[in-house]
Each structure stands twice: as C-alpha cells, then as structure tokens.
Amino acid sequence: MRLTSWHQQRLSRALGRGIGMGIIIRCVDGEGYDLALPISRRSLIRRGRITLSVNDFASNYLTMKHRVSITMQNTGLTDIGNVFVRVYGDIDWNEPLRFGCGDTKVVKKLERDKCPLNMCNLVFDLGKSMAPGSIFDYNYSFNLYYYPPRDYFSLDILNNIKYVSIRIPRSYGINGRISLGDVELTGYGSVRTSISRKYNIVHGISLTPPGVLKIPIQIET
C-alpha cells in the first residue's frame, strides 16, 4: 500500500489475481507476499476433477480406479511442452497409467523398482508446445488399493489450483459403504465437503503450493 498508494480493496484484488495466476505466493509465515520464482515455469490448474470408482473388492481391500482430468493454463513466460504427474500410495502394479492430451495417448507401466517408497514421478509430453497464456486439457488414470476400516487419499499441491473436486463413491457391492473423515489441508486455500446421490465430494478452492490435501476414507464391509 505504501509503495503503490492503492486503496486496500484494489490491492487485495490485485494480490488475489496474482495468486490465482501463480505469479504471487503468500509467505510461509503468513506475513506478506512474494513473487513465485521462477515465473517462467509457473502454471495454474484452473479446474481439476478426480473421480474414484471401485474396480474390485474383497473382505480386506478395495481396488479403486482414479480418473484425473485437468484444465491448465500456462501462466509463465515460455512455452510448456510437458507436464509432471505424481502417483503414490498402495499402487496396483498390474494396471498401467494411461495419459491423454488431445491426440497424444500414452500407456505407461508403473514399475515398483523405479518408484521408491511407492512414489512414481512421471513426465509426459503434451504432443505440442503450449504458448504463454494458453489453456489446455489433459487426463490420466491409475489404480490404488485401499484397506478397511480407514485409509487415505492424498493430493500433493504442486501447482496453484483454482478449483478441484474429488469424488469418492459412497457405496460398493451390495452392502459396502464408504464415508469421509475430517479432511486435512496443509498450506493455503479452503476446503469444503458435500454429498451427492453417488459420491462423497471434496471441493478444494484456491490451493497454493506447497501443501497436501489429505482425505480419510472410512470403509465399511
């Protein structure tokens, strides 16, 4: 305010827009703001949807497919030609990760010996360069195991996320039930939950890195 002589409301709007674009971040101690460096490599997830569905189940586990759809904006100063994808947890090693962006389709086998601590860090070519300011979509899917009575789904916040919804089924089989515990968020942003006829839904709004969104999943067999 001192440097710009702007009204507080105008300054707050400008800072909020900069955070949404990934150009500005809040300082770790919560006091003040700074530039997100390097700006040339920043990107914004405008909208994300993660949908879990039960593929298989037994008395002591569920296997759930995760379908991830991302709408991303290049908020940097240079072209983007690839995206980073992280998968971790109790991975179903028999099911490959399937990635798609436009006409580009990739099937990637997940290998235990290349994923220390069950964490796979992957980079996928988009098939073309995305210019600064451009908006593009990509998607991928993979399988994880979940174990009753309580397990977790976690989302690492590696990019600025304007909005993401995570949909987790409420039931499976004949009598199986799934509910959510108290959702935990480390970092900045807000989270709320809702319920539809088929899904438990977690809504993440204006999430900024670094952070983790942790969702306890309670499984009744």
PDB file of C-alpha atoms in Angstrom:
ATOM      1  CA  MET A   1       0.000   0.000   0.000  1.00  0.00           C
ATOM      2  CA  ARG A   2       2.845   2.349   0.841  1.00  0.00           C
ATOM      3  CA  LEU A   3       4.614   1.788  -2.481  1.00  0.00           C
ATOM      4  CA  THR A   4       1.558   1.843  -4.746  1.00  0.00           C
ATOM      5  CA  SER A   5      -0.717   4.262  -2.847  1.00  0.00           C
ATOM      6  CA  TRP A   6      -3.573   1.923  -3.815  1.00  0.00           C
ATOM      7  CA  HIS A   7      -6.730   1.519  -1.785  1.00  0.00           C
ATOM      8  CA  GLN A   8      -6.678  -1.664   0.289  1.00  0.00           C
ATOM      9  CA  GLN A   9      -9.558  -3.200  -1.668  1.00  0.00           C
ATOM     10  CA  ARG A  10      -7.843  -2.632  -5.010  1.00  0.00           C
ATOM     11  CA  LEU A  11      -4.559  -4.046  -3.694  1.00  0.00           C
ATOM     12  CA  SER A  12      -6.311  -7.135  -2.283  1.00  0.00           C
ATOM     13  CA  ARG A  13      -7.939  -7.807  -5.654  1.00  0.00           C
ATOM     14  CA  ALA A  14      -4.609  -7.472  -7.459  1.00  0.00           C
ATOM     15  CA  LEU A  15      -2.844  -9.777  -4.998  1.00  0.00           C
ATOM     16  CA  GLY A  16      -5.669 -12.310  -5.224  1.00  0.00           C
ATOM     17  CA  ARG A  17      -5.486 -12.328  -9.008  1.00  0.00           C
ATOM     18  CA  GLY A  18      -1.695 -12.730  -8.886  1.00  0.00           C
ATOM     19  CA  ILE A  19      -2.037 -15.694  -6.518  1.00  0.00           C
ATOM     20  CA  GLY A  20      -4.630 -17.269  -8.810  1.00  0.00           C
ATOM     21  CA  MET A  21      -2.289 -16.912 -11.793  1.00  0.00           C
ATOM     22  CA  GLY A  22       0.623 -18.401  -9.865  1.00  0.00           C
ATOM     23  CA  ILE A  23       2.723 -15.237 -10.083  1.00  0.00           C
ATOM     24  CA  ILE A  24       2.429 -14.284  -6.395  1.00  0.00           C
ATOM     25  CA  ILE A  25       2.609 -16.516  -3.295  1.00  0.00           C
ATOM     26  CA  ARG A  26       1.905 -15.910   0.379  1.00  0.00           C
ATOM     27  CA  CYS A  27       4.993 -16.080   2.573  1.00  0.00           C
ATOM     28  CA  VAL A  28       5.356 -19.211   4.694  1.00  0.00           C
ATOM     29  CA  ASP A  29       4.929 -17.315   7.963  1.00  0.00           C
ATOM     30  CA  GLY A  30       1.703 -15.791   6.682  1.00  0.00           C
ATOM     31  CA  GLU A  31       3.160 -12.263   6.840  1.00  0.00           C
ATOM     32  CA  GLY A  32       3.198 -10.664   3.413  1.00  0.00           C
ATOM     33  CA  TYR A  33       3.639 -11.815  -0.194  1.00  0.00           C
ATOM     34  CA  ASP A  34       6.434 -12.573  -2.631  1.00  0.00           C
ATOM     35  CA  LEU A  35       6.943 -13.385  -6.303  1.00  0.00           C
ATOM     36  CA  ALA A  36       6.673 -17.060  -7.212  1.00  0.00           C
ATOM     37  CA  LEU A  37      10.046 -17.797  -8.815  1.00  0.00           C
ATOM     38  CA  PRO A  38      10.903 -18.827 -11.396  1.00  0.00           C
ATOM     39  CA  ILE A  39       7.894 -17.177 -13.028  1.00  0.00           C
ATOM     40  CA  SER A  40       8.832 -18.677 -16.391  1.00  0.00           C
ATOM     41  CA  ARG A  41       7.910 -22.169 -15.149  1.00  0.00           C
ATOM     42  CA  ARG A  42       4.671 -21.447 -13.315  1.00  0.00           C
ATOM     43  CA  SER A  43       1.312 -22.859 -14.320  1.00  0.00           C
ATOM     44  CA  LEU A  44      -2.196 -22.732 -12.938  1.00  0.00           C
ATOM     45  CA  ILE A  45      -4.692 -25.572 -12.671  1.00  0.00           C
ATOM     46  CA  ARG A  46      -7.909 -23.745 -13.474  1.00  0.00           C
ATOM     47  CA  ARG A  47     -10.045 -26.802 -12.825  1.00  0.00           C
ATOM     48  CA  GLY A  48      -9.385 -30.386 -11.817  1.00  0.00           C
ATOM     49  CA  ARG A  49     -11.634 -33.370 -11.287  1.00  0.00           C
ATOM     50  CA  ILE A  50     -10.562 -36.636  -9.675  1.00  0.00           C
ATOM     51  CA  THR A  51     -13.137 -39.433  -9.689  1.00  0.00           C
ATOM     52  CA  LEU A  52     -12.612 -42.711  -7.817  1.00  0.00           C
ATOM     53  CA  SER A  53     -14.551 -45.849  -8.719  1.00  0.00           C
ATOM     54  CA  VAL A  54     -14.376 -49.322  -7.184  1.00  0.00           C
ATOM     55  CA  ASN A  55     -12.902 -51.833  -9.642  1.00  0.00           C
ATOM     56  CA  ASP A  56     -12.644 -54.815  -7.300  1.00  0.00           C
ATOM     57  CA  PHE A  57     -13.158 -55.607  -3.633  1.00  0.00           C
ATOM     58  CA  ALA A  58     -12.744 -58.353  -1.049  1.00  0.00           C
ATOM     59  CA  SER A  59     -13.166 -58.515   2.726  1.00  0.00           C
ATOM     60  CA  ASN A  60      -9.764 -56.901   3.302  1.00  0.00           C
ATOM     61  CA  TYR A  61      -9.252 -54.465   0.398  1.00  0.00           C
ATOM     62  CA  LEU A  62     -10.761 -52.320  -2.349  1.00  0.00           C
ATOM     63  CA  THR A  63      -9.148 -51.553  -5.690  1.00  0.00           C
ATOM     64  CA  MET A  64     -10.187 -48.139  -6.985  1.00  0.00           C
ATOM     65  CA  LYS A  65      -9.539 -46.567 -10.361  1.00  0.00           C
ATOM     66  CA  HIS A  66      -8.628 -42.871 -10.231  1.00  0.00           C
ATOM     67  CA  ARG A  67      -9.588 -40.790 -13.265  1.00  0.00           C
ATOM     68  CA  VAL A  68      -7.950 -37.357 -13.261  1.00  0.00           C
ATOM     69  CA  SER A  69      -8.983 -34.557 -15.631  1.00  0.00           C
ATOM     70  CA  ILE A  70      -7.052 -31.277 -15.589  1.00  0.00           C
ATOM     71  CA  THR A  71      -7.615 -27.896 -17.256  1.00  0.00           C
ATOM     72  CA  MET A  72      -4.326 -25.994 -17.002  1.00  0.00           C
ATOM     73  CA  GLN A  73      -3.195 -22.520 -18.000  1.00  0.00           C
ATOM     74  CA  ASN A  74       0.369 -21.599 -18.869  1.00  0.00           C
ATOM     75  CA  THR A  75       0.952 -18.533 -16.684  1.00  0.00           C
ATOM     76  CA  GLY A  76       4.688 -18.456 -17.363  1.00  0.00           C
ATOM     77  CA  LEU A  77       6.763 -16.584 -19.910  1.00  0.00           C
ATOM     78  CA  THR A  78       7.846 -19.574 -22.029  1.00  0.00           C
ATOM     79  CA  ASP A  79       6.122 -22.459 -23.819  1.00  0.00           C
ATOM     80  CA  ILE A  80       5.125 -25.603 -21.925  1.00  0.00           C
ATOM     81  CA  GLY A  81       5.776 -28.898 -23.709  1.00  0.00           C
ATOM     82  CA  ASN A  82       5.232 -31.431 -20.928  1.00  0.00           C
ATOM     83  CA  VAL A  83       3.518 -31.939 -17.581  1.00  0.00           C
ATOM     84  CA  PHE A  84       4.584 -33.591 -14.330  1.00  0.00           C
ATOM     85  CA  VAL A  85       2.428 -36.320 -12.782  1.00  0.00           C
ATOM     86  CA  ARG A  86       2.949 -37.868  -9.333  1.00  0.00           C
ATOM     87  CA  VAL A  87       1.265 -41.115  -8.258  1.00  0.00           C
ATOM     88  CA  TYR A  88       1.822 -42.645  -4.830  1.00  0.00           C
ATOM     89  CA  GLY A  89       0.211 -44.930  -2.284  1.00  0.00           C
ATOM     90  CA  ASP A  90      -0.664 -48.616  -2.466  1.00  0.00           C
ATOM     91  CA  ILE A  91      -0.281 -48.803  -6.231  1.00  0.00           C
ATOM     92  CA  ASP A  92      -1.810 -51.576  -8.327  1.00  0.00           C
ATOM     93  CA  TRP A  93       1.329 -52.504 -10.249  1.00  0.00           C
ATOM     94  CA  ASN A  94      -0.635 -54.675 -12.675  1.00  0.00           C
ATOM     95  CA  GLU A  95      -2.556 -51.682 -14.041  1.00  0.00           C
ATOM     96  CA  PRO A  96      -0.630 -49.150 -16.190  1.00  0.00           C
ATOM     97  CA  LEU A  97      -1.107 -45.405 -16.018  1.00  0.00           C
ATOM     98  CA  ARG A  98      -2.955 -44.110 -19.073  1.00  0.00           C
ATOM     99  CA  PHE A  99      -2.279 -40.491 -20.120  1.00  0.00           C
ATOM    100  CA  GLY A 100      -4.013 -38.431 -22.767  1.00  0.00           C
ATOM    101  CA  CYS A 101      -3.772 -34.900 -24.178  1.00  0.00           C
ATOM    102  CA  GLY A 102      -5.618 -34.298 -27.441  1.00  0.00           C
ATOM    103  CA  ASP A 103      -4.327 -36.829 -29.972  1.00  0.00           C
ATOM    104  CA  THR A 104      -1.451 -37.843 -27.673  1.00  0.00           C
ATOM    105  CA  LYS A 105      -2.094 -41.137 -25.850  1.00  0.00           C
ATOM    106  CA  VAL A 106       0.459 -42.884 -23.628  1.00  0.00           C
ATOM    107  CA  VAL A 107       0.227 -46.151 -21.690  1.00  0.00           C
ATOM    108  CA  LYS A 108       2.936 -46.240 -19.016  1.00  0.00           C
ATOM    109  CA  LYS A 109       3.691 -49.345 -16.947  1.00  0.00           C
ATOM    110  CA  LEU A 110       4.297 -48.433 -13.299  1.00  0.00           C
ATOM    111  CA  GLU A 111       7.313 -50.331 -12.005  1.00  0.00           C
ATOM    112  CA  ARG A 112       7.930 -50.875  -8.306  1.00  0.00           C
ATOM    113  CA  ASP A 113      11.728 -50.724  -8.595  1.00  0.00           C
ATOM    114  CA  LYS A 114      11.527 -47.319 -10.300  1.00  0.00           C
ATOM    115  CA  CYS A 115       9.158 -45.845  -7.706  1.00  0.00           C
ATOM    116  CA  PRO A 116      10.982 -45.516  -4.350  1.00  0.00           C
ATOM    117  CA  LEU A 117       8.611 -45.644  -1.354  1.00  0.00           C
ATOM    118  CA  ASN A 118       5.729 -46.360  -3.762  1.00  0.00           C
ATOM    119  CA  MET A 119       6.030 -42.883  -5.305  1.00  0.00           C
ATOM    120  CA  CYS A 120       6.140 -42.586  -9.102  1.00  0.00           C
ATOM    121  CA  ASN A 121       7.275 -39.231 -10.519  1.00  0.00           C
ATOM    122  CA  LEU A 122       6.475 -39.072 -14.234  1.00  0.00           C
ATOM    123  CA  VAL A 123       6.788 -36.522 -17.054  1.00  0.00           C
ATOM    124  CA  PHE A 124       4.525 -36.704 -20.106  1.00  0.00           C
ATOM    125  CA  ASP A 125       4.956 -34.948 -23.448  1.00  0.00           C
ATOM    126  CA  LEU A 126       1.857 -32.948 -24.423  1.00  0.00           C
ATOM    127  CA  GLY A 127       2.421 -33.532 -28.126  1.00  0.00           C
ATOM    128  CA  LYS A 128       2.771 -29.817 -28.851  1.00  0.00           C
ATOM    129  CA  SER A 129       4.022 -26.645 -27.178  1.00  0.00           C
ATOM    130  CA  MET A 130       1.537 -24.605 -25.164  1.00  0.00           C
ATOM    131  CA  ALA A 131       2.225 -20.868 -25.507  1.00  0.00           C
ATOM    132  CA  PRO A 132       2.169 -18.452 -22.548  1.00  0.00           C
ATOM    133  CA  GLY A 133      -1.416 -17.693 -21.578  1.00  0.00           C
ATOM    134  CA  SER A 134      -2.841 -20.740 -23.376  1.00  0.00           C
ATOM    135  CA  ILE A 135      -5.304 -23.133 -21.735  1.00  0.00           C
ATOM    136  CA  PHE A 136      -5.157 -26.884 -22.368  1.00  0.00           C
ATOM    137  CA  ASP A 137      -6.628 -30.138 -21.049  1.00  0.00           C
ATOM    138  CA  TYR A 138      -5.078 -33.470 -20.181  1.00  0.00           C
ATOM    139  CA  ASN A 139      -6.146 -36.568 -18.277  1.00  0.00           C
ATOM    140  CA  TYR A 140      -4.746 -39.737 -16.781  1.00  0.00           C
ATOM    141  CA  SER A 141      -5.892 -42.792 -14.820  1.00  0.00           C
ATOM    142  CA  PHE A 142      -4.346 -45.332 -12.442  1.00  0.00           C
ATOM    143  CA  ASN A 143      -5.364 -47.815  -9.719  1.00  0.00           C
ATOM    144  CA  LEU A 144      -4.711 -47.840  -5.960  1.00  0.00           C
ATOM    145  CA  TYR A 145      -5.562 -50.330  -3.213  1.00  0.00           C
ATOM    146  CA  TYR A 146      -7.463 -49.185  -0.098  1.00  0.00           C
ATOM    147  CA  TYR A 147      -7.760 -51.135   3.136  1.00  0.00           C
ATOM    148  CA  PRO A 148     -10.625 -51.039   5.650  1.00  0.00           C
ATOM    149  CA  PRO A 149     -11.598 -49.756   8.079  1.00  0.00           C
ATOM    150  CA  ARG A 150      -9.695 -46.493   7.363  1.00  0.00           C
ATOM    151  CA  ASP A 151      -7.329 -45.452   4.622  1.00  0.00           C
ATOM    152  CA  TYR A 152      -6.324 -42.156   2.943  1.00  0.00           C
ATOM    153  CA  PHE A 153      -6.246 -40.432  -0.400  1.00  0.00           C
ATOM    154  CA  SER A 154      -3.724 -37.580  -0.548  1.00  0.00           C
ATOM    155  CA  LEU A 155      -3.215 -34.882  -3.166  1.00  0.00           C
ATOM    156  CA  ASP A 156       0.140 -33.101  -3.280  1.00  0.00           C
ATOM    157  CA  ILE A 157      -0.398 -29.438  -4.183  1.00  0.00           C
ATOM    158  CA  LEU A 158       2.428 -28.871  -6.671  1.00  0.00           C
ATOM    159  CA  ASN A 159       0.726 -26.151  -8.748  1.00  0.00           C
ATOM    160  CA  ASN A 160      -1.613 -23.325  -7.902  1.00  0.00           C
ATOM    161  CA  ILE A 161      -5.094 -24.822  -8.087  1.00  0.00           C
ATOM    162  CA  LYS A 162      -8.069 -22.543  -8.651  1.00  0.00           C
ATOM    163  CA  TYR A 163     -10.615 -25.321  -8.120  1.00  0.00           C
ATOM    164  CA  VAL A 164     -10.536 -29.104  -7.783  1.00  0.00           C
ATOM    165  CA  SER A 165     -13.252 -31.618  -6.939  1.00  0.00           C
ATOM    166  CA  ILE A 166     -12.508 -35.127  -5.685  1.00  0.00           C
ATOM    167  CA  ARG A 167     -15.397 -37.595  -5.934  1.00  0.00           C
ATOM    168  CA  ILE A 168     -15.291 -40.781  -3.862  1.00  0.00           C
ATOM    169  CA  PRO A 169     -18.107 -43.358  -4.115  1.00  0.00           C
ATOM    170  CA  ARG A 170     -20.494 -43.738  -1.184  1.00  0.00           C
ATOM    171  CA  SER A 171     -21.125 -47.451  -1.705  1.00  0.00           C
ATOM    172  CA  TYR A 172     -19.819 -50.587  -3.380  1.00  0.00           C
ATOM    173  CA  GLY A 173     -21.075 -54.112  -3.852  1.00  0.00           C
ATOM    174  CA  ILE A 174     -24.331 -54.921  -2.066  1.00  0.00           C
ATOM    175  CA  ASN A 175     -23.737 -53.643   1.468  1.00  0.00           C
ATOM    176  CA  GLY A 176     -20.352 -51.890   1.342  1.00  0.00           C
ATOM    177  CA  ARG A 177     -20.313 -48.266   2.480  1.00  0.00           C
ATOM    178  CA  ILE A 178     -17.696 -45.508   2.167  1.00  0.00           C
ATOM    179  CA  SER A 179     -17.665 -42.236   4.115  1.00  0.00           C
ATOM    180  CA  LEU A 180     -15.114 -39.493   4.793  1.00  0.00           C
ATOM    181  CA  GLY A 181     -13.371 -38.437   7.969  1.00  0.00           C
ATOM    182  CA  ASP A 182     -12.232 -34.878   8.677  1.00  0.00           C
ATOM    183  CA  VAL A 183     -10.346 -33.564   5.648  1.00  0.00           C
ATOM    184  CA  GLU A 184      -6.922 -32.053   6.397  1.00  0.00           C
ATOM    185  CA  LEU A 185      -5.245 -29.279   4.392  1.00  0.00           C
ATOM    186  CA  THR A 186      -1.692 -28.078   4.929  1.00  0.00           C
ATOM    187  CA  GLY A 187      -0.901 -24.861   3.092  1.00  0.00           C
ATOM    188  CA  TYR A 188      -3.192 -22.083   1.912  1.00  0.00           C
ATOM    189  CA  GLY A 189      -6.660 -22.323   0.453  1.00  0.00           C
ATOM    190  CA  SER A 190     -10.049 -23.590   1.553  1.00  0.00           C
ATOM    191  CA  VAL A 191     -11.797 -26.956   1.516  1.00  0.00           C
ATOM    192  CA  ARG A 192     -15.422 -27.990   1.884  1.00  0.00           C
ATOM    193  CA  THR A 193     -17.278 -31.264   1.502  1.00  0.00           C
ATOM    194  CA  SER A 194     -20.660 -32.249   0.115  1.00  0.00           C
ATOM    195  CA  ILE A 195     -22.616 -35.409  -0.687  1.00  0.00           C
ATOM    196  CA  SER A 196     -24.447 -36.350  -3.874  1.00  0.00           C
ATOM    197  CA  ARG A 197     -26.528 -39.456  -4.513  1.00  0.00           C
ATOM    198  CA  LYS A 198     -23.464 -41.477  -5.552  1.00  0.00           C
ATOM    199  CA  TYR A 199     -20.428 -39.600  -4.233  1.00  0.00           C
ATOM    200  CA  ASN A 200     -18.704 -38.055  -1.258  1.00  0.00           C
ATOM    201  CA  ILE A 201     -17.236 -34.866  -2.730  1.00  0.00           C
ATOM    202  CA  VAL A 202     -14.311 -32.738  -1.552  1.00  0.00           C
ATOM    203  CA  HIS A 203     -14.019 -29.249  -3.044  1.00  0.00           C
ATOM    204  CA  GLY A 204     -10.604 -27.530  -2.949  1.00  0.00           C
ATOM    205  CA  ILE A 205     -10.564 -23.796  -3.714  1.00  0.00           C
ATOM    206  CA  SER A 206      -7.544 -21.516  -4.339  1.00  0.00           C
ATOM    207  CA  LEU A 207      -4.961 -24.038  -3.148  1.00  0.00           C
ATOM    208  CA  THR A 208      -1.370 -22.816  -3.285  1.00  0.00           C
ATOM    209  CA  PRO A 209       1.858 -24.848  -3.033  1.00  0.00           C
ATOM    210  CA  PRO A 210       3.490 -26.252  -1.100  1.00  0.00           C
ATOM    211  CA  GLY A 211       0.735 -28.218   0.577  1.00  0.00           C
ATOM    212  CA  VAL A 212      -1.109 -31.523   0.901  1.00  0.00           C
ATOM    213  CA  LEU A 213      -4.827 -32.290   0.869  1.00  0.00           C
ATOM    214  CA  LYS A 214      -5.398 -35.440   2.951  1.00  0.00           C
ATOM    215  CA  ILE A 215      -8.769 -37.212   2.807  1.00  0.00           C
ATOM    216  CA  PRO A 216      -9.509 -40.009   5.318  1.00  0.00           C
ATOM    217  CA  ILE A 217     -11.640 -42.725   3.705  1.00  0.00           C
ATOM    218  CA  GLN A 218     -13.702 -44.866   6.087  1.00  0.00           C
ATOM    219  CA  ILE A 219     -14.656 -48.253   4.584  1.00  0.00           C
ATOM    220  CA  GLU A 220     -17.436 -50.429   5.959  1.00  0.00           C
ATOM    221  CA  THR A 221     -17.523 -54.012   4.689  1.00  0.00           C
TER     222      THR A 221
END
